[in-house]
Structures are given as C-alpha cells and as structure tokens.
Coordinates of C-alpha atoms in Angstrom, one line a residue:
Chain A
X1 CA -62.9 128.5 -312.7
X2 CA -64.9 131.7 -313.0
X3 CA -63.4 134.0 -315.6
X4 CA -63.6 137.8 -316.2
X5 CA -65.9 137.0 -319.1
X6 CA -68.2 135.1 -316.8
X7 CA -68.3 138.1 -314.4
X8 CA -68.9 140.5 -317.3
X9 CA -71.8 138.4 -318.5
X10 CA -73.4 138.2 -315.1
X11 CA -73.1 141.9 -314.5
X12 CA -74.3 142.8 -318.0
X13 CA -77.5 144.6 -316.7
X14 CA -75.7 146.7 -314.1
X15 CA -75.8 150.1 -315.8
X16 CA -74.0 152.1 -313.1
X17 CA -71.1 149.6 -313.4
X18 CA -71.1 149.7 -317.2
X19 CA -70.9 153.5 -317.1
X20 CA -68.1 153.5 -314.5
X21 CA -66.1 150.9 -316.4
X22 CA -66.3 153.1 -319.5
X23 CA -65.2 156.1 -317.3
X24 CA -62.2 154.1 -315.9
X25 CA -61.1 153.1 -319.4
X26 CA -60.7 156.7 -320.3
X27 CA -59.5 157.9 -316.9
X28 CA -57.8 155.1 -314.8
X29 CA -57.3 157.5 -311.9
X30 CA -61.1 157.5 -311.3
X31 CA -60.8 154.0 -309.9
X32 CA -59.5 155.4 -306.6
X33 CA -63.0 156.7 -305.7
X34 CA -65.0 154.0 -307.5
X35 CA -63.3 150.9 -306.1
X36 CA -64.1 151.6 -302.4
X37 CA -67.7 152.5 -303.2
X38 CA -68.4 149.3 -305.1
X39 CA -70.8 147.8 -302.5
X40 CA -72.7 151.0 -302.2
X41 CA -72.9 151.7 -305.9
X42 CA -73.4 148.3 -307.5
X43 CA -74.8 146.1 -304.7
X44 CA -73.6 143.4 -302.4
X45 CA -75.9 140.5 -303.2
X46 CA -74.5 137.0 -304.2
X47 CA -73.9 136.9 -308.0
X48 CA -72.4 133.7 -309.2
X49 CA -70.3 130.7 -308.0
X50 CA -69.0 132.2 -304.7
X51 CA -68.8 135.8 -306.1
X52 CA -70.8 138.7 -304.7
X53 CA -71.8 141.6 -306.9
X54 CA -69.3 144.0 -305.3
X55 CA -66.4 141.5 -305.5
X56 CA -67.2 140.8 -309.2
X57 CA -67.5 144.5 -309.9
X58 CA -64.2 145.2 -308.3
X59 CA -62.5 142.4 -310.4
X60 CA -63.8 144.1 -313.5
X61 CA -62.6 147.5 -312.3
X62 CA -59.1 146.0 -311.7
X63 CA -59.1 144.5 -315.2
X64 CA -59.9 147.9 -316.6
X65 CA -56.9 149.7 -315.2
X66 CA -53.2 149.3 -316.1
X67 CA -51.7 146.4 -314.1
X68 CA -49.3 148.6 -312.3
X69 CA -52.2 150.3 -310.5
X70 CA -53.3 147.1 -308.8
X71 CA -50.7 147.4 -306.1
X72 CA -51.9 150.9 -305.2
X73 CA -55.5 149.9 -305.1
X74 CA -54.6 147.1 -302.7
X75 CA -52.4 149.4 -300.6
X76 CA -55.2 151.9 -300.0
X77 CA -57.9 149.3 -299.7
X78 CA -59.9 148.6 -296.6
X79 CA -60.3 144.9 -295.7
X80 CA -63.2 144.2 -298.1
X81 CA -61.3 145.9 -300.9
X82 CA -58.1 143.9 -300.1
X83 CA -60.1 140.7 -300.1
X84 CA -61.6 141.6 -303.5
X85 CA -58.1 142.3 -304.9
X86 CA -56.7 139.0 -303.6
X87 CA -59.7 137.1 -305.0
X88 CA -59.3 138.8 -308.5
X89 CA -55.6 138.2 -308.8
X90 CA -55.8 134.8 -310.6
X91 CA -58.1 136.4 -313.2
X92 CA -55.9 139.3 -314.1
X93 CA -53.1 139.3 -316.8
X94 CA -50.4 140.1 -314.3
X95 CA -48.2 137.0 -314.0
X96 CA -46.5 136.7 -310.7
X97 CA -46.1 140.4 -310.3
X98 CA -48.6 140.7 -307.4
X99 CA -46.8 138.2 -305.1
X100 CA -45.9 141.1 -302.8
X101 CA -49.6 141.6 -302.1
X102 CA -49.9 138.0 -300.9
X103 CA -46.9 138.5 -298.7
X104 CA -48.5 141.6 -297.2
X105 CA -51.8 139.8 -296.5
X106 CA -49.8 136.9 -294.9
X107 CA -48.1 139.3 -292.6
X108 CA -51.5 140.4 -291.1
X109 CA -53.3 138.9 -288.2
X110 CA -56.6 139.1 -290.0
X111 CA -57.8 135.5 -290.6
X112 CA -59.8 136.6 -293.7
X113 CA -56.8 138.1 -295.4
X114 CA -54.5 135.2 -294.6
X115 CA -57.1 132.8 -296.0
X116 CA -57.6 134.9 -299.1
X117 CA -53.9 134.9 -299.8
X118 CA -53.9 131.2 -300.2
X119 CA -56.4 131.0 -303.1
X120 CA -55.4 130.0 -306.6
X121 CA -52.9 132.8 -307.0
X122 CA -50.8 131.3 -304.2
X123 CA -49.4 129.0 -306.9
X124 CA -46.9 131.9 -307.4
X125 CA -45.7 131.7 -303.8
X126 CA -42.4 129.9 -303.3
X127 CA -42.6 126.7 -301.3
X128 CA -40.9 128.2 -298.2
X129 CA -43.3 131.1 -297.9
X130 CA -46.2 128.7 -298.7
X131 CA -45.3 126.3 -295.9
X132 CA -45.1 129.2 -293.4
X133 CA -48.5 130.3 -294.6
X134 CA -50.1 126.9 -294.1
X135 CA -48.6 126.7 -290.6
X136 CA -49.9 130.2 -289.8
X137 CA -53.4 129.0 -290.8
X138 CA -53.2 126.1 -288.4
X139 CA -52.0 128.5 -285.7
X140 CA -54.8 131.1 -286.4
X141 CA -57.6 128.5 -286.8
X142 CA -58.1 129.1 -290.5
X143 CA -59.8 126.0 -292.1
X144 CA -57.2 124.2 -294.2
X145 CA -59.7 123.1 -296.9
X146 CA -59.7 126.8 -298.0
X147 CA -56.0 126.4 -299.1
X148 CA -55.5 126.0 -302.9
X149 CA -53.8 122.6 -303.9
X150 CA -53.0 121.8 -300.3
X151 CA -52.6 118.0 -300.6
X152 CA -50.6 118.4 -303.8
X153 CA -48.1 121.0 -302.4
X154 CA -47.8 119.5 -298.9
X155 CA -44.3 118.1 -298.6
X156 CA -42.2 116.3 -295.9
X157 CA -40.8 119.6 -294.7
X158 CA -44.3 120.9 -294.0
X159 CA -44.9 117.6 -292.2
X160 CA -41.9 118.1 -290.0
X161 CA -43.1 121.7 -289.2
X162 CA -46.6 120.4 -288.3
X163 CA -45.2 117.6 -286.3
X164 CA -43.1 120.0 -284.2
X165 CA -46.1 122.2 -283.7
X166 CA -48.2 119.2 -282.7
X167 CA -45.5 118.4 -280.1
X168 CA -45.7 121.9 -278.7
X169 CA -49.4 121.8 -278.5
X170 CA -49.3 118.4 -276.8
X171 CA -46.7 119.6 -274.2
X172 CA -49.1 122.5 -273.4
X173 CA -52.1 120.1 -273.1
X174 CA -53.7 121.7 -276.1
X175 CA -55.3 120.0 -279.1
X176 CA -54.4 120.3 -282.8
X177 CA -57.2 121.1 -285.1
X178 CA -58.6 117.9 -286.7
X179 CA -57.8 119.1 -290.3
X180 CA -54.1 119.6 -289.3
X181 CA -54.0 116.2 -287.8
X182 CA -55.5 114.7 -291.0
X183 CA -52.8 116.5 -293.1
X184 CA -50.1 115.1 -290.8
X185 CA -51.5 111.6 -291.4
X186 CA -51.6 112.1 -295.1
X187 CA -47.9 113.2 -295.0
X188 CA -46.9 110.2 -292.9
X189 CA -48.5 107.8 -295.5
X190 CA -46.7 109.5 -298.4
Chain B
X1 CA -79.0 148.5 -271.9
X2 CA -77.4 149.0 -275.4
X3 CA -74.7 151.5 -275.8
X4 CA -73.2 153.2 -278.8
X5 CA -70.0 155.1 -278.0
X6 CA -69.8 157.7 -280.7
X7 CA -66.2 158.8 -279.9
X8 CA -63.6 156.4 -278.6
X9 CA -60.0 155.7 -279.6
X10 CA -59.9 152.0 -279.4
X11 CA -56.5 151.7 -281.0
X12 CA -55.1 152.8 -277.5
X13 CA -57.2 150.3 -275.6
X14 CA -56.7 146.7 -274.6
X15 CA -58.7 143.6 -275.2
X16 CA -59.6 143.7 -271.5
X17 CA -61.4 147.0 -272.3
X18 CA -63.2 145.5 -275.2
X19 CA -64.4 142.6 -273.0
X20 CA -65.6 145.0 -270.2
X21 CA -67.3 147.2 -272.8
X22 CA -69.1 144.2 -274.4
X23 CA -70.1 142.9 -271.0
X24 CA -71.5 146.3 -270.0
X25 CA -73.7 146.6 -273.2
X26 CA -71.4 148.5 -275.6
X27 CA -72.3 147.1 -279.1
X28 CA -71.1 149.8 -281.4
X29 CA -68.3 152.4 -281.4
X30 CA -67.0 155.1 -283.7
X31 CA -63.2 155.8 -283.7
X32 CA -62.3 159.3 -284.9
X33 CA -58.9 159.8 -286.3
X34 CA -56.9 162.0 -283.9
X35 CA -53.4 162.6 -282.7
X36 CA -51.4 160.1 -280.8
X37 CA -49.3 161.0 -277.7
X38 CA -46.2 161.1 -280.0
X39 CA -46.4 163.7 -282.8
X40 CA -46.3 162.2 -286.4
X41 CA -43.8 163.5 -288.8
X42 CA -45.0 162.4 -292.3
X43 CA -48.1 161.5 -294.3
X44 CA -47.2 157.8 -294.3
X45 CA -47.6 157.7 -290.5
X46 CA -51.2 158.9 -291.0
X47 CA -52.1 156.5 -293.7
X48 CA -50.9 153.5 -291.7
X49 CA -53.0 154.8 -288.8
X50 CA -56.0 155.3 -291.1
X51 CA -55.5 151.7 -292.4
X52 CA -55.5 150.5 -288.8
X53 CA -58.8 152.2 -287.8
X54 CA -60.6 151.0 -290.9
X55 CA -58.9 147.6 -291.0
X56 CA -57.3 145.9 -288.0
X57 CA -59.4 147.8 -285.3
X58 CA -62.8 146.8 -286.7
X59 CA -61.5 143.2 -286.9
X60 CA -60.4 143.4 -283.3
X61 CA -63.7 144.9 -282.2
X62 CA -65.6 142.2 -284.0
X63 CA -64.0 139.5 -281.9
X64 CA -66.0 140.9 -279.0
X65 CA -69.2 141.4 -280.9
X66 CA -68.7 145.2 -281.2
X67 CA -69.3 147.0 -284.5
X68 CA -66.6 149.5 -285.2
X69 CA -66.7 152.5 -287.7
X70 CA -64.3 155.3 -288.1
X71 CA -64.0 159.0 -289.0
X72 CA -61.0 160.2 -291.0
X73 CA -59.3 163.6 -290.9
X74 CA -56.0 165.5 -290.4
X75 CA -56.4 166.6 -286.7
X76 CA -56.0 170.3 -285.8
X77 CA -52.8 169.9 -283.8
X78 CA -50.9 168.2 -286.6
X79 CA -52.4 170.5 -289.2
X80 CA -49.8 172.9 -287.9
X81 CA -46.9 170.7 -289.0
X82 CA -45.9 171.3 -292.7
X83 CA -44.5 167.8 -292.8
X84 CA -47.9 166.3 -292.1
X85 CA -50.2 168.6 -294.2
X86 CA -49.7 166.7 -297.5
X87 CA -52.0 164.0 -295.9
X88 CA -54.9 166.3 -296.9
X89 CA -54.4 165.1 -300.5
X90 CA -54.8 161.5 -299.4
X91 CA -58.0 162.0 -297.4
X92 CA -60.4 161.5 -300.4
X93 CA -59.2 157.9 -300.7
X94 CA -60.2 157.2 -297.1
X95 CA -63.4 159.2 -297.1
X96 CA -64.7 156.9 -299.8
X97 CA -64.6 153.8 -297.5
X98 CA -67.7 151.9 -296.4
X99 CA -66.6 152.0 -292.8
X100 CA -66.0 155.8 -292.7
X101 CA -69.1 157.6 -291.3
X102 CA -67.8 161.2 -290.9
X103 CA -65.0 163.6 -291.5
X104 CA -63.2 164.1 -288.1
X105 CA -61.9 165.1 -285.7
X106 CA -61.4 168.5 -287.3
X107 CA -61.6 171.9 -285.6
X108 CA -59.2 173.9 -283.5
X109 CA -56.3 173.3 -281.1
X110 CA -54.5 176.6 -281.0
X111 CA -56.5 178.5 -283.5
X112 CA -53.7 179.2 -285.9
X113 CA -54.0 180.2 -289.6
X114 CA -52.9 176.6 -290.6
X115 CA -55.7 175.2 -288.5
X116 CA -58.2 177.6 -290.1
X117 CA -57.1 176.3 -293.5
X118 CA -57.3 172.6 -292.6
X119 CA -60.6 173.1 -290.9
X120 CA -62.3 174.8 -293.9
X121 CA -60.7 172.4 -296.4
X122 CA -62.0 169.4 -294.5
X123 CA -65.5 170.8 -294.1
X124 CA -65.5 171.1 -297.9
X125 CA -64.4 167.5 -298.1
X126 CA -67.4 166.5 -295.9
X127 CA -69.7 168.3 -298.3
X128 CA -68.0 166.7 -301.3
X129 CA -68.3 163.2 -299.8
X130 CA -71.7 163.7 -298.4
X131 CA -70.5 162.9 -294.9
X132 CA -71.3 164.5 -291.5
X133 CA -68.5 166.2 -289.6
X134 CA -67.1 165.7 -286.1
X135 CA -65.6 168.8 -284.7
X136 CA -63.3 168.9 -281.7
X137 CA -63.4 172.0 -279.5
X138 CA -60.1 173.2 -278.1
X139 CA -59.1 172.5 -274.5
X140 CA -57.5 175.9 -274.1
X141 CA -59.4 179.1 -274.7
X142 CA -62.4 176.9 -275.2
X143 CA -65.2 179.4 -275.2
X144 CA -63.6 181.5 -278.0
X145 CA -62.6 178.3 -279.8
X146 CA -66.2 177.1 -279.8
X147 CA -67.6 180.3 -281.1
X148 CA -65.0 180.5 -283.8
X149 CA -65.7 176.9 -284.8
X150 CA -69.4 177.7 -285.1
X151 CA -68.6 180.7 -287.3
X152 CA -66.4 178.5 -289.6
X153 CA -69.2 175.8 -289.7
X154 CA -71.7 178.4 -290.7
X155 CA -69.5 179.9 -293.4
X156 CA -68.8 176.4 -294.9
X157 CA -72.4 175.9 -296.0
X158 CA -72.7 172.5 -294.3
X159 CA -76.1 171.8 -292.7
X160 CA -75.5 172.2 -288.9
X161 CA -77.7 169.1 -288.4
X162 CA -74.8 167.2 -290.0
X163 CA -72.2 168.5 -287.6
X164 CA -71.3 167.4 -284.0
X165 CA -69.5 169.8 -281.9
X166 CA -67.6 167.8 -279.2
X167 CA -66.0 168.1 -275.8
X168 CA -68.6 170.8 -274.8
X169 CA -69.2 171.8 -271.2
X170 CA -71.4 174.1 -269.1
X171 CA -69.7 177.2 -270.5
X172 CA -69.9 176.3 -274.2
X173 CA -73.1 174.3 -274.5
X174 CA -75.5 177.3 -275.1
X175 CA -73.7 178.7 -278.1
X176 CA -73.5 175.2 -279.7
X177 CA -77.2 174.6 -279.0
X178 CA -78.1 177.9 -280.6
X179 CA -76.1 177.1 -283.6
X180 CA -78.3 174.0 -284.3
X181 CA -75.4 171.5 -284.3
X182 CA -75.4 168.2 -282.4
X183 CA -73.9 168.8 -279.0
X184 CA -71.2 166.3 -277.8
X185 CA -69.9 165.6 -274.4
X186 CA -66.9 163.6 -273.4
X187 CA -67.2 162.1 -270.0
X188 CA -63.8 161.9 -268.3
X189 CA -62.6 160.7 -264.9
X190 CA -61.4 164.1 -263.7
X191 CA -61.5 166.7 -266.5
X192 CA -63.9 167.4 -269.4
X193 CA -67.2 166.3 -268.0
X194 CA -68.5 164.0 -265.3
X195 CA -71.6 161.7 -265.2
X196 CA -73.3 163.9 -262.6
X197 CA -72.6 167.2 -264.3
X198 CA -73.9 165.5 -267.6
X199 CA -77.2 164.7 -265.9
X200 CA -77.6 168.4 -264.9
X201 CA -76.9 169.4 -268.5
X202 CA -79.5 166.9 -269.8
X203 CA -82.1 168.3 -267.3
X204 CA -81.6 171.7 -268.8
X205 CA -81.2 170.8 -272.5
X206 CA -83.1 167.5 -272.9
X207 CA -81.7 164.5 -274.9
X208 CA -82.5 165.6 -278.4
X209 CA -79.4 166.0 -280.6
X210 CA -77.1 165.2 -277.7
X211 CA -74.1 162.8 -278.0
X212 CA -72.3 161.4 -275.0
X213 CA -69.0 159.6 -275.4
X214 CA -66.1 158.4 -273.3
X215 CA -63.5 159.7 -275.8
X216 CA -61.3 157.1 -274.1
X217 CA -57.7 157.2 -275.5
X218 CA -54.1 156.9 -274.4
X219 CA -54.6 159.4 -271.5
X220 CA -56.3 158.8 -268.2
X221 CA -59.8 157.9 -269.4
X222 CA -62.4 155.2 -268.9
X223 CA -64.3 153.4 -271.8
X224 CA -67.2 152.7 -269.4
X225 CA -68.1 156.2 -268.5
X226 CA -70.9 156.1 -271.1
X227 CA -72.4 153.3 -269.0
X228 CA -71.8 155.3 -265.7
X229 CA -73.6 158.2 -267.3
X230 CA -76.6 156.0 -268.2
X231 CA -76.6 154.8 -264.5
X232 CA -76.5 158.4 -263.3
X233 CA -79.4 159.3 -265.6
X234 CA -81.5 156.4 -264.2
X235 CA -80.6 157.4 -260.6
X236 CA -81.5 161.0 -261.5
X237 CA -85.0 160.1 -262.7
X238 CA -84.6 159.7 -266.4
X239 CA -86.3 156.8 -268.0
X240 CA -84.8 153.7 -269.7
X241 CA -86.2 155.2 -273.0
X242 CA -84.3 158.4 -272.4
X243 CA -81.1 156.5 -271.8
X244 CA -81.6 154.4 -275.0
X245 CA -82.3 157.6 -277.0
X246 CA -79.1 159.3 -275.7
X247 CA -76.8 156.4 -275.8
X248 CA -78.0 154.4 -278.8
X249 CA -80.6 156.1 -281.0
X250 CA -78.9 159.5 -281.1
X251 CA -75.5 158.3 -282.3
X252 CA -77.3 156.0 -284.8
X253 CA -79.2 159.0 -286.1
X254 CA -76.2 161.2 -286.3
X255 CA -73.9 158.8 -288.1
X256 CA -76.7 157.3 -290.3
X257 CA -76.5 160.6 -292.1
X258 CA -73.5 159.1 -293.9
X259 CA -75.6 156.4 -295.4
X260 CA -72.9 154.0 -294.4
X261 CA -73.6 153.0 -290.9
X262 CA -74.0 149.2 -290.8
X263 CA -75.3 147.7 -287.5
X264 CA -76.7 144.6 -289.1
X265 CA -74.6 142.2 -287.1
X266 CA -74.6 143.6 -283.6
X267 CA -78.1 142.7 -282.5
X268 CA -77.4 139.5 -280.6
X269 CA -74.7 138.3 -283.0
X270 CA -72.0 136.1 -281.6
X271 CA -68.4 137.3 -281.7
X272 CA -67.1 135.4 -284.8
X273 CA -65.9 136.6 -288.1
X274 CA -66.2 134.5 -291.3
X275 CA -67.0 131.6 -289.1
X276 CA -63.7 132.0 -287.1
X277 CA -63.2 133.2 -283.6
X278 CA -59.6 133.9 -282.6
X279 CA -60.6 134.8 -279.1
X280 CA -58.8 131.7 -278.0
X281 CA -55.6 133.4 -278.9
X282 CA -54.4 133.7 -282.5
X283 CA -51.0 135.1 -282.7

C-alpha cells in the first residue's frame, strides 16, 4: 500500500507544497485555508498508484496537523476534501479514532462518499455497521469490488440480508446487480 | 441553445425541475446562499446549508448533466439577527472552496446599521479571497437601496467589473449601468421582471455586462424563465448569438473572474458521476 513516505517522495519537487507544509508545522490553523485550495495550489494531475496530486498533498497536510484537527477538516470539507480525508485515514497515526467520519460518510446519499468510506480504514468499522454499508452499496449501485476485504468479511448474516433484498427486488420485477448475485453465490458455497 | 442560470436556488427545487431544465438546455447554474422561508436561529444552521450547496446539491445537479457552483455569504435579512451574525467568522472556510465562485448574496434588505456592517465586511472578504461579489437589491425602497448599494461598493475599493447588482428593474437599471457594475435581472412569473420587459431593457442597454436569471426558489417562481427570455429575444429580433452571449457567455465571463469556474464536463457529457448514475433511484 502507498505510504506517506511514498507520497512525500513523489511530491518532493512541489515547492509551493513544501513551503505550505512548513507553514502548517508552525501554525496548524493555516490548514483551514490551504486544505480546500489544494487542487488550485498544487495541481490535480495523476501522481502515483491511484493518487492525484491534490489528494496526495491533502494527505500530507493532514499528517502535518495534530490528529484532533482531522475531524474538523472533514467537517468543513466539500466533497473532494471529504474524499481526500477518507482516502488518507489509513495512512495517518490515528488508530480507530476517525470511525465517526466513516459513519458520517455512510449516512450520505453521495455514492462517492459511501464508496470512499469502505476503503482500508473500514477495517475499524464494526461488523454490523459494515454489513449495512455493503447493503447500501448494492442499493445505491456502488460497485462491490471497491469494498476493502469484501470476501473475507462477508458472513452468513450479510448473506441473509442480501437474500432478503434479492427477494424484494424479484417481487418488484427488478434485477439484482451481478456483483451482488456473485457475492450471494459465494456465501451460499461457504 | 445553451443556458447558464447565474442565480437559482436549486435546494428548493425538485428533480422534475432539474429534468425540465436539462431538457430545455440549462447546462450550468450558480446557487447563491440566501435566506430560506423560515428564519435561521444559529450559525450551525448556515453551515449545514453551505455544506449542502457545495456538496449535495452539486451532486444532485450532476445527475442531470448540470454543472453547479455556489456563492457563499450571510444574507442581509439574517445579518440583522445577532444569533446568526457569528457565521461571518466561518465564511472564510467556505470562501476557500473550489466550487465557490463569488461572495453572495450580500447587500440590503431593510438598510439597517447591522446590514451596513455585514455588507462592508463581506465586500472586504471578496477582496481578501479574490472573488467577485453578487449583490442583492432590496425589494422595498428599491431605488434608494440600489443607490446606497452602489455607494458602499464604491467605498469598498472592489472593481465594479467584479460586482453584479441583481434584481434590477426599469427604475434602477440606469444608476447601476452608470456605476460600471454587471447588471442582473431576475425574471419572475408576476413580480420582479418579465421576459417581454427584459427584451425592452436589452434594446435600450444592449447585452454587454448583463446577467439574466430565474432566481427560482421556494416562492412562486419558474426555473425556465431564462429559456422563455431567450425565446422572447429571438421573437423580438435578437440573434442566436445575442442569446448565447446573454445566457451563456456573460455568466461564464462574470464568474470566471473567480478563477474557479469549471465547465469542463458539461459540453455534451452524460449524466453520470464516477461511473455511477443513480437516476434509476438510489435511496
């Protein structure tokens, strides 16, 4: 998995970012204006391994502030900022303290936020919340292959929930997404 | 015909409206922060609203292939409520957002000292954040309110070319024209301005630095009155190029002054986001 060191190395030549990171180290409050402007200031082009420049820069800004500020940055973030925070969570030394941010993202109806909440950091979500999140993905049409450790974590209870959902869809003359049917099959075989 | 509605409160509109707008050629909108029918009582009520017009509403618009930007401000009416005024301190967080293309709606409602203060403070924020300003003119005592707004704009030091003075009419248009600001007109079913009256104003003032919007909100209003105005222009002898200038190029030019207007995905793009369409009915 990509680490903060990898991102640092890739962004080594970005002088504006280097100066701003130094500034944030001395004055963590400065992040409130810098974090939203990341795309405009540092660029948006693809950087490395699924990370764009602004996402990577935002991860480094998050790593530069005290962990207790992460929640506030998420709270006041627009969608792109919230997505960047969710993406950076597994890289930050914060343990499970940011689970409430996942819960917030999972309460939205924005498919991008729901999907982003089910990345590697979702290992910290309890099984009950995680099952509801997977079911919500099926409901909203989020591709299940985006969910971290799906086949490992899928359990008979999730199977029962998916089965019931498939029955409802069938009764309404509607199809289940193929990836959800495949997951149901996998759970049947287990 | 491509339409950019530079002032519309989509948070009050239905998905049927989005569909009709998309079908009629509306490809981009700007949603200014304003009051709701029900007065707010605390800053948190504003921030949830701001989050909505920079988060959920652009997502909703994208489902119909419409690009959505916002303007952020404490509106003049609620600037009078001391319980709401602390939101001024939170505005810089929102004025830094990619999707925020102006400070607005600011200006006057009842021309009180509290409104004076909020108006000036927010013009200063526009200067600080290098953003244009969208200024609402009052519905009551409009002529004096417009003149006073122009005076405050001049005093602030902001370039008048970066200010739109909105909800103008036959009585207030000349003073605004003379001040060098962009002149805005909200086309309403019965009240502010009608398509035919608008065509007469365009005959007199031309299409340069003019913005026409529906200002559709939670009151009796119609998000297609931009389109009806375009039709009235064509029927009245204006060319298709005049219509495109008024209803696309002008709002693009005004809000491009923010450096943040992004219309990259509305020229023939399909209504999906991140490969997903939830038009078939998410939640």
